[in-house]
PDB file of C-alpha atoms and ligand atoms in Angstrom:
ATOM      1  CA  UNK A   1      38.945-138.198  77.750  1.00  0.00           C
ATOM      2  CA  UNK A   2      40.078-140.204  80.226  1.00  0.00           C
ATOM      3  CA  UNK A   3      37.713-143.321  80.242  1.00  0.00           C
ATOM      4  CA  UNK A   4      39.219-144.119  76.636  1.00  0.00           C
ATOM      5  CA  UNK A   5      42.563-144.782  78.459  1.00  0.00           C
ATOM      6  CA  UNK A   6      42.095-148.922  79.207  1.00  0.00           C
ATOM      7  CA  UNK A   7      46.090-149.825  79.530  1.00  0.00           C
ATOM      8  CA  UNK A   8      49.417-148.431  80.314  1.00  0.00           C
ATOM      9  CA  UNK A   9      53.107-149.773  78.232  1.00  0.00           C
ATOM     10  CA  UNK A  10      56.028-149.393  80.398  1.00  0.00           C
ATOM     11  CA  UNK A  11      59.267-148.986  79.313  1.00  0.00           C
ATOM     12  CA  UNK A  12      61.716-151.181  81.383  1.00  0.00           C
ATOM     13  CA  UNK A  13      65.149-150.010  81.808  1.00  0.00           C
ATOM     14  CA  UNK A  14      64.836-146.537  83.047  1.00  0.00           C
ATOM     15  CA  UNK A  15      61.202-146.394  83.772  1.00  0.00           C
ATOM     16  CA  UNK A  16      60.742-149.669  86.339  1.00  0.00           C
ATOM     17  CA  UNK A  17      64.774-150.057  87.076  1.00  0.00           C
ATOM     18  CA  UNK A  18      67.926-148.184  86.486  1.00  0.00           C
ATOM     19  CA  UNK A  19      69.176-150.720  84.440  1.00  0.00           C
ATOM     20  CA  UNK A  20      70.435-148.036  81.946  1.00  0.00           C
ATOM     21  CA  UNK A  21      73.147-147.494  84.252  1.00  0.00           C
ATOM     22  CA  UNK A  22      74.168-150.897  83.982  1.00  0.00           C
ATOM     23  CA  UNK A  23      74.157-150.832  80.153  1.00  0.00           C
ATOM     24  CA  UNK A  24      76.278-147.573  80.249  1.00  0.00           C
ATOM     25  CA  UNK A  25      78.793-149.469  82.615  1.00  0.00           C
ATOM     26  CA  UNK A  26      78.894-152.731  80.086  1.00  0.00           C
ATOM     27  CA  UNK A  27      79.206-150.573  76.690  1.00  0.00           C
ATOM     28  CA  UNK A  28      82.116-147.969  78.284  1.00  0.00           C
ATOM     29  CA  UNK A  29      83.827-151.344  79.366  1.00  0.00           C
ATOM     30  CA  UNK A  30      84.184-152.643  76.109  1.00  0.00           C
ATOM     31  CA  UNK A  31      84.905-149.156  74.576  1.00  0.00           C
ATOM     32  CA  UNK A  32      87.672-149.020  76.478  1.00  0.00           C
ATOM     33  CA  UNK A  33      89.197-152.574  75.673  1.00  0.00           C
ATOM     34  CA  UNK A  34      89.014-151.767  72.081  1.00  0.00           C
ATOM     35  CA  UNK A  35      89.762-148.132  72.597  1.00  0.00           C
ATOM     36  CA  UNK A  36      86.372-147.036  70.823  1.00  0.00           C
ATOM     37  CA  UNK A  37      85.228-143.076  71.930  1.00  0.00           C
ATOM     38  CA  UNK A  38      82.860-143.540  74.571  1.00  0.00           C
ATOM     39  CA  UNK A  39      81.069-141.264  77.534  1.00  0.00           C
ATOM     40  CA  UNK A  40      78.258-140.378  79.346  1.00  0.00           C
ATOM     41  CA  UNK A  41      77.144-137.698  76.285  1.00  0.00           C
ATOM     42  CA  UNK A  42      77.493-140.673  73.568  1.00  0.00           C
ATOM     43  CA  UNK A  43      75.589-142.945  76.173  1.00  0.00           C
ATOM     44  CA  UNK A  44      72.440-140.979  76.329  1.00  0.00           C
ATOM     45  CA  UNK A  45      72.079-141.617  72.362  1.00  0.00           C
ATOM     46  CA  UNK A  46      71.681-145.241  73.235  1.00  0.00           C
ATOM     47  CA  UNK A  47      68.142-144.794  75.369  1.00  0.00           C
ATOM     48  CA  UNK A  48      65.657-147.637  73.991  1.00  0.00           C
ATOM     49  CA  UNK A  49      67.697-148.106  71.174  1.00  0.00           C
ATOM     50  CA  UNK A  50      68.554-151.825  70.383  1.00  0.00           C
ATOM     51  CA  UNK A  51      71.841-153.292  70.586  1.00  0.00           C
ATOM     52  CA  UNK A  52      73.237-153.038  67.299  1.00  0.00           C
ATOM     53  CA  UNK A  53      71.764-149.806  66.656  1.00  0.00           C
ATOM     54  CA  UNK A  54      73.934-148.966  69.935  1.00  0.00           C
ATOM     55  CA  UNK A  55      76.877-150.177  68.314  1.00  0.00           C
ATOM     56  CA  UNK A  56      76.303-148.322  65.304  1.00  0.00           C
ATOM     57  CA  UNK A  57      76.338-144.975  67.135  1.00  0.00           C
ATOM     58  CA  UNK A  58      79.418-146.069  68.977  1.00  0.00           C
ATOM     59  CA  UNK A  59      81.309-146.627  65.559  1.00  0.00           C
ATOM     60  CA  UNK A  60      79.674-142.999  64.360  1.00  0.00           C
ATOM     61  CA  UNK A  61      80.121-143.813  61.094  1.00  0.00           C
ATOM     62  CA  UNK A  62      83.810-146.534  61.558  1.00  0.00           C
ATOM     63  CA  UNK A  63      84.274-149.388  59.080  1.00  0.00           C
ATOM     64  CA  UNK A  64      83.925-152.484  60.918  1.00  0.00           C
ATOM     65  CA  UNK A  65      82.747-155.823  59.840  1.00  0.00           C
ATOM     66  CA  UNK A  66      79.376-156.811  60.674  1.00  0.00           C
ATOM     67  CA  UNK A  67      80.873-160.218  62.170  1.00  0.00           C
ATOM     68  CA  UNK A  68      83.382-158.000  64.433  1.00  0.00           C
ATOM     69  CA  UNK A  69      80.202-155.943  65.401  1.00  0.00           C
ATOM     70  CA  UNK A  70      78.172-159.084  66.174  1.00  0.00           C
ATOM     71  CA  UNK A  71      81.565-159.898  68.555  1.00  0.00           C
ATOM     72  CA  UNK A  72      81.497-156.887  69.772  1.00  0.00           C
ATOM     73  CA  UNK A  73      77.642-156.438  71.067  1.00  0.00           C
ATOM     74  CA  UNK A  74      77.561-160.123  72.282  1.00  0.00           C
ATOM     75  CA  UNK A  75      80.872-159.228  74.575  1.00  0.00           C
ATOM     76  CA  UNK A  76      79.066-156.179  75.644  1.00  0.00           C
ATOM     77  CA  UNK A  77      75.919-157.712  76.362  1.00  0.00           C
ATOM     78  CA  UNK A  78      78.201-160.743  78.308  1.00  0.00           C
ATOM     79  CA  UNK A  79      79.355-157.853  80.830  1.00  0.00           C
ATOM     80  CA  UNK A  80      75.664-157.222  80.925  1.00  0.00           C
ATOM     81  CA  UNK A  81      74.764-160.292  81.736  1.00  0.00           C
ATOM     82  CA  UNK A  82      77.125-159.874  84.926  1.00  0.00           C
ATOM     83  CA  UNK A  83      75.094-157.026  86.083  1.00  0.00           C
ATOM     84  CA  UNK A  84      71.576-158.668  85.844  1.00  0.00           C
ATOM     85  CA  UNK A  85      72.619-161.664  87.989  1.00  0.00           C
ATOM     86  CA  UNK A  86      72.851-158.849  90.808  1.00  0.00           C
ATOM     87  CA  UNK A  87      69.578-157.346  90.314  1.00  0.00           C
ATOM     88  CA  UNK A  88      66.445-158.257  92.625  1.00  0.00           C
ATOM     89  CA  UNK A  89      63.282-156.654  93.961  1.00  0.00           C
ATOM     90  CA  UNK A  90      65.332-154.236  95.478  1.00  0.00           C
ATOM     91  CA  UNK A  91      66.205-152.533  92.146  1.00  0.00           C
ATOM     92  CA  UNK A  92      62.800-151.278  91.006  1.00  0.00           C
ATOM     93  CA  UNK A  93      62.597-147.616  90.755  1.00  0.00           C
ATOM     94  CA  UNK A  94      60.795-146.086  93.711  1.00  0.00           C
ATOM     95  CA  UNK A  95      57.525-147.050  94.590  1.00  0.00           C
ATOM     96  CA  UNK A  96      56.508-148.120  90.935  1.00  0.00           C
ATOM     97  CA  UNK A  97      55.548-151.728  92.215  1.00  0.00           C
ATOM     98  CA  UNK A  98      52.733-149.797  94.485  1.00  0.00           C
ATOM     99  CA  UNK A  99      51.831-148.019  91.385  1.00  0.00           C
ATOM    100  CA  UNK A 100      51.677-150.772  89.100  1.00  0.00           C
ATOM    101  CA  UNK A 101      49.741-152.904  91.411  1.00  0.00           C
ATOM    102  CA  UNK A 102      47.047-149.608  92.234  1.00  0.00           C
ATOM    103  CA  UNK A 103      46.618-149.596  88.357  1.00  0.00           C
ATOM    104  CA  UNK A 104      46.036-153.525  87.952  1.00  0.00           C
ATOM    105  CA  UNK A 105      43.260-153.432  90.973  1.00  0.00           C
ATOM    106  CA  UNK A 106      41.964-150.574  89.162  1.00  0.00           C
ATOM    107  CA  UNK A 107      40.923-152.756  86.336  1.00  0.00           C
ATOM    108  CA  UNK A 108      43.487-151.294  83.735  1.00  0.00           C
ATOM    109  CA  UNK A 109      45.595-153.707  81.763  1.00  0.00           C
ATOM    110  CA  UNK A 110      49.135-153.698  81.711  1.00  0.00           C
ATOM    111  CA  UNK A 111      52.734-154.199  79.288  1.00  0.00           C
ATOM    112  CA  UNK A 112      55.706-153.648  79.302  1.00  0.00           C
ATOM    113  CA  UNK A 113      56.962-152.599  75.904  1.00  0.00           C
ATOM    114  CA  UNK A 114      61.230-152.902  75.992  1.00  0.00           C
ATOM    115  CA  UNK A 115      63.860-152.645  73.222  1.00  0.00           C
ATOM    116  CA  UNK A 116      65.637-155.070  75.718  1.00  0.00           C
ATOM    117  CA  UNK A 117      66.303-158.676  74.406  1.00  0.00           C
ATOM    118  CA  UNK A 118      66.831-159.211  78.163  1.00  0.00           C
ATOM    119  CA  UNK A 119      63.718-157.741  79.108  1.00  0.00           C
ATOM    120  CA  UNK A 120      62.059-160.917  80.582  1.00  0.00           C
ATOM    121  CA  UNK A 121      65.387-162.109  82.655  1.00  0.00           C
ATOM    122  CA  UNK A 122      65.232-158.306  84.388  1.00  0.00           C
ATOM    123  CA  UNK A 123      61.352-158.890  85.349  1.00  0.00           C
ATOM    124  CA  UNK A 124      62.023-162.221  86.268  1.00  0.00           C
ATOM    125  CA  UNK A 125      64.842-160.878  88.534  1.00  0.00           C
ATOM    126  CA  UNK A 126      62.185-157.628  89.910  1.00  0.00           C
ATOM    127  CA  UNK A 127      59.883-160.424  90.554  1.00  0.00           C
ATOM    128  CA  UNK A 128      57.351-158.585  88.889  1.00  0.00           C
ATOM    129  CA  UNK A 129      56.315-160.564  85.508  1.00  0.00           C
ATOM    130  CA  UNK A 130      53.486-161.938  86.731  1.00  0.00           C
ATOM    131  CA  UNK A 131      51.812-158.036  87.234  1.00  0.00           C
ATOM    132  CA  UNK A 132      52.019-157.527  83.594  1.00  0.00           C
ATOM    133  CA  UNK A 133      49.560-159.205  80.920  1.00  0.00           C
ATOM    134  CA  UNK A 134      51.813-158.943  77.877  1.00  0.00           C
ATOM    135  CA  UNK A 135      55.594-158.857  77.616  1.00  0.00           C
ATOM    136  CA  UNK A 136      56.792-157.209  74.139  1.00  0.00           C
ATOM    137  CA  UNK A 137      60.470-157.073  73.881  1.00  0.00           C
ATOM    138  CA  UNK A 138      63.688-156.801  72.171  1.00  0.00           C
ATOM    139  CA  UNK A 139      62.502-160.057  70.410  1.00  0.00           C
ATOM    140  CA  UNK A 140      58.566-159.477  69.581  1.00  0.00           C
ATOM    141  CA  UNK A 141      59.330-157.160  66.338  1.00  0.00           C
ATOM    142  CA  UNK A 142      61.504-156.187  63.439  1.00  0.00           C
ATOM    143  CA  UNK A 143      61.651-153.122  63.597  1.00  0.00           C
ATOM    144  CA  UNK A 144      62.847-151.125  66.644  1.00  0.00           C
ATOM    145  CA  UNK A 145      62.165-147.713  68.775  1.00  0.00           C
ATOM    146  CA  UNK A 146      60.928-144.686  66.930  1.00  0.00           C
ATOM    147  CA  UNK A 147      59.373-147.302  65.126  1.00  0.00           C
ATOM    148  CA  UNK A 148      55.585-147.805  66.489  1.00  0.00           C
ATOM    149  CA  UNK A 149      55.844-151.344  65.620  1.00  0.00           C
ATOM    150  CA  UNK A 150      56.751-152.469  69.299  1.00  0.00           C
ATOM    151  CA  UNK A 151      54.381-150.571  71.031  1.00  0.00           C
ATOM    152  CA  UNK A 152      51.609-151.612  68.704  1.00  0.00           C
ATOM    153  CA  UNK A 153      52.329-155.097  69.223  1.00  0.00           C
ATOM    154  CA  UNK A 154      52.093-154.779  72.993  1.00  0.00           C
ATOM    155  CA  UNK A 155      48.623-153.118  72.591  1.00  0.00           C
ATOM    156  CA  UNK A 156      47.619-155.872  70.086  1.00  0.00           C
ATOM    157  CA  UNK A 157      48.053-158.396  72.882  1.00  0.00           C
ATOM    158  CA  UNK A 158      46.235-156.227  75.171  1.00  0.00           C
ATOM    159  CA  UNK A 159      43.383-156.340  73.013  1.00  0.00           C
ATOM    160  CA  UNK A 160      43.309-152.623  73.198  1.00  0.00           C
ATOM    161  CA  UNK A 161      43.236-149.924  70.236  1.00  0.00           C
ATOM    162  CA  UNK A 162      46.056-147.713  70.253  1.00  0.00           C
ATOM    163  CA  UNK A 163      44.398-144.327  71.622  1.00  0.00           C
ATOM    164  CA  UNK A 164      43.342-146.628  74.314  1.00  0.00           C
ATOM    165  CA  UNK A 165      46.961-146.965  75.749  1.00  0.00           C
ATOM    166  CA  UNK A 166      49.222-144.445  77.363  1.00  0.00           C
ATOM    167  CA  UNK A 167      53.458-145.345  77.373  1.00  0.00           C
ATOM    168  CA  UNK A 168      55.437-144.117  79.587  1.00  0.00           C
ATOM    169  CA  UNK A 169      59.181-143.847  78.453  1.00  0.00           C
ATOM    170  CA  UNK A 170      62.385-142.393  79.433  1.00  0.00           C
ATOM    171  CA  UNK A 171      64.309-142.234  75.948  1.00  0.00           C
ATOM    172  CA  UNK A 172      63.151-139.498  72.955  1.00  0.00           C
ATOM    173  CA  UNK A 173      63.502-142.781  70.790  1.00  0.00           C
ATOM    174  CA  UNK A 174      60.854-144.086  72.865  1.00  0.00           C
ATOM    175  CA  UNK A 175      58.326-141.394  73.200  1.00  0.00           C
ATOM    176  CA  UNK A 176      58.724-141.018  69.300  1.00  0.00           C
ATOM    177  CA  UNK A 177      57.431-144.684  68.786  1.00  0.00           C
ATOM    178  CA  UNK A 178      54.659-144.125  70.787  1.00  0.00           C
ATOM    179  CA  UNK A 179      53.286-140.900  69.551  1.00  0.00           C
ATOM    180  CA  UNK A 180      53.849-143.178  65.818  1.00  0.00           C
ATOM    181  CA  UNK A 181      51.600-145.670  67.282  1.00  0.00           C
ATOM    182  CA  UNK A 182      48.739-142.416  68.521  1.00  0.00           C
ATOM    183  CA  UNK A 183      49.532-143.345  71.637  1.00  0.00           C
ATOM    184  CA  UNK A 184      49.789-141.364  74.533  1.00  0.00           C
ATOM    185  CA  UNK A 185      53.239-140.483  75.582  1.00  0.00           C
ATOM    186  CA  UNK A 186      54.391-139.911  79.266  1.00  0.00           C
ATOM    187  CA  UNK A 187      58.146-139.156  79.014  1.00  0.00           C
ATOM    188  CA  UNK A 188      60.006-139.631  82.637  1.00  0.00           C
ATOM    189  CA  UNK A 189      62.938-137.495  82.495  1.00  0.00           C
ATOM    190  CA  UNK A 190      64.520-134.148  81.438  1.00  0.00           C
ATOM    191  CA  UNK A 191      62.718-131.976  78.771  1.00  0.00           C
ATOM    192  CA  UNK A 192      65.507-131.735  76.644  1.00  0.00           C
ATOM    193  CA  UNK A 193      64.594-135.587  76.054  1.00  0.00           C
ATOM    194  CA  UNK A 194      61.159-136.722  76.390  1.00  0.00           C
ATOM    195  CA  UNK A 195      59.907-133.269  76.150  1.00  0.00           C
ATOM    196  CA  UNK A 196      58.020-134.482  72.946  1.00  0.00           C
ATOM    197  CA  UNK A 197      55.109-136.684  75.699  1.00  0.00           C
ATOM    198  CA  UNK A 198      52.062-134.990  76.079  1.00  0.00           C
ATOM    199  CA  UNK A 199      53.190-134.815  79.968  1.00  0.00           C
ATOM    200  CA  UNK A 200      56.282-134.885  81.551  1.00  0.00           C
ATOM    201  CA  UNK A 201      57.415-136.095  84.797  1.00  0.00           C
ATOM    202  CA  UNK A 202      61.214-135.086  86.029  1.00  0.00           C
ATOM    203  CA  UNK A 203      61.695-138.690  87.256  1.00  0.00           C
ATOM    204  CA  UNK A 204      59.591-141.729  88.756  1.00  0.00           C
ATOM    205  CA  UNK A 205      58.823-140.827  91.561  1.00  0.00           C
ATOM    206  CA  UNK A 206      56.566-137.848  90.681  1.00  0.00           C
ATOM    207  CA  UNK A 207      54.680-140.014  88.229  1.00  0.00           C
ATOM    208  CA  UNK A 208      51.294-138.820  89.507  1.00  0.00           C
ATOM    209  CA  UNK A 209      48.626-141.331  87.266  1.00  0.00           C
ATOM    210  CA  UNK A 210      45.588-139.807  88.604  1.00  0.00           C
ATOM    211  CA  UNK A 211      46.758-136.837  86.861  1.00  0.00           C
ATOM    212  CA  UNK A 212      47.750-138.930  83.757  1.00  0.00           C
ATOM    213  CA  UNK A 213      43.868-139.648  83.810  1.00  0.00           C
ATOM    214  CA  UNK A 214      42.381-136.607  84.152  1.00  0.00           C
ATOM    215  CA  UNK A 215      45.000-134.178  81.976  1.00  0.00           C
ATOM    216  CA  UNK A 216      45.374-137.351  78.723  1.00  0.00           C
TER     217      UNK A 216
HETATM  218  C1  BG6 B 301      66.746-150.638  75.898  1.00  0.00           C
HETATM  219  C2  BG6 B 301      67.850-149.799  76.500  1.00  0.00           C
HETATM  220  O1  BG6 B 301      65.734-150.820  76.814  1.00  0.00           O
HETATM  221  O2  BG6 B 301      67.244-151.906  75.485  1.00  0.00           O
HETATM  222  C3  BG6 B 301      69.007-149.690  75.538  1.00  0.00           C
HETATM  223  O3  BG6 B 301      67.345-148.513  76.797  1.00  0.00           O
HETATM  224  C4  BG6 B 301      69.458-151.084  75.122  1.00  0.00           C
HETATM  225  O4  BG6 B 301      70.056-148.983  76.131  1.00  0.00           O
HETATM  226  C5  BG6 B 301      68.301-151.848  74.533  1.00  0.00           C
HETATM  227  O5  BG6 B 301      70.513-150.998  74.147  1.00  0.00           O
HETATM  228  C6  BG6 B 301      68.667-153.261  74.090  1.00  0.00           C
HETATM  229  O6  BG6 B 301      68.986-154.028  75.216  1.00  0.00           O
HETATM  230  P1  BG6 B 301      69.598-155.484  75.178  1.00  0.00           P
HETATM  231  O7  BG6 B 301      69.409-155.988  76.592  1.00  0.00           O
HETATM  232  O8  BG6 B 301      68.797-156.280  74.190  1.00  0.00           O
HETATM  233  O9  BG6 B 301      71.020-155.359  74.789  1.00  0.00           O
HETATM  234 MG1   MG B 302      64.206-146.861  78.660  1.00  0.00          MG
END
């Protein structure tokens, strides 16, 4: 089964980098300045989902204008901003730059498939845009994680066919998109959240992708 797989999607921001942290940090800031309910529980709801999605979770269900919202989300992703002017090679998760540079010499094509609208500043900051043949990103599609619609894009600039691609994601949003798109799904996390993939790895580091060939 394995010589159908002919590309890999990455997730960015808690697959390649930690930036998740970093959106955590910027959301709980303004949360508190506007004295919106806000914590680490409500924060893992907002994996791979896009900003104003985000804020709509925040609000759980709060009447607010959508032109206070659109304040809101561009002061949040302002603080953002802050943190990506800090980040550098330095930042990428573990050895993933080894591992994304084994699968590239290995002949297999490469994305990176990211609800992020900052998704190219962040690989621009890694220094690692230039490994990847397609960037799809917060600004590529309509419609966002579960839907397939980003993932499929990414694999339409590949030139590949969707059971030819394996994703590897961190957020249940994400792994649902890509088993929408019959893809296969490599979650990178706890169970509880991307136990959906077809394989599951507790965190980067043990992402073994000779095993990803041989077991998908
Ligand atoms: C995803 C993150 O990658 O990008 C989400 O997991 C984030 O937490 C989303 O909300 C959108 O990011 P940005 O940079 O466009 O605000
Ligand atoms: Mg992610």
């Amino acid at each position: 089964m394995a010589k159908e797989i002919k590309g890999f999607i990455f997730d960015l921001d808690g697959v390649i980098t930690d930036t998740a942290e970093y959106h955590y940090k910027s959301w709980q800031k303004l949360a508190d300045e506007e004295d919106l309910f806000f914590d680490r529980e409500v924060n893992e709801q907002l994996r791979g989902v896009s900003r104003m999605e985000s804020m709509d979770i925040i609000l759980d269900g709060q009447d607010v204008s959508d032109e206070q919202k659109k304040k809101w989300t561009d002061r949040k992703n302002e603080y953002y901003q802050v943190y990506l002017e800090e980040i550098s090679k330095a930042d990428i998760l573990d050895d993933m730059e080894a591992k994304l540079n084994k699968l590239k010499a290995e002949g297999y094509k490469l994305a990176v498939g990211s609800s992020s609208r900052n998704a190219r500043k962040v690989l621009k900051n890694l220094q690692i845009t230039d490994i990847f043949d397609t960037i799809a990103d917060g600004n590529s599609v309509e419609n966002a994680k579960p839907a397939p619609d980003l993932f499929l894009h990414a694999a339409e600039n590949l030139g590949l066919k969707p059971q030819e691609c394996v994703v590897l994601e961190d957020a249940e949003s994400g792994v649902e998109a890509a088993l929408a798109a019959n893809m296969k799904a490599v979650g990178v996390g706890p169970e509880g959240r991307v136990g959906k993939a077809h394989l599951v790895y507790a965190d980067v580091d043990s992402i073994d992708f000779d095993e990803i060939l041989k077991k998908l």
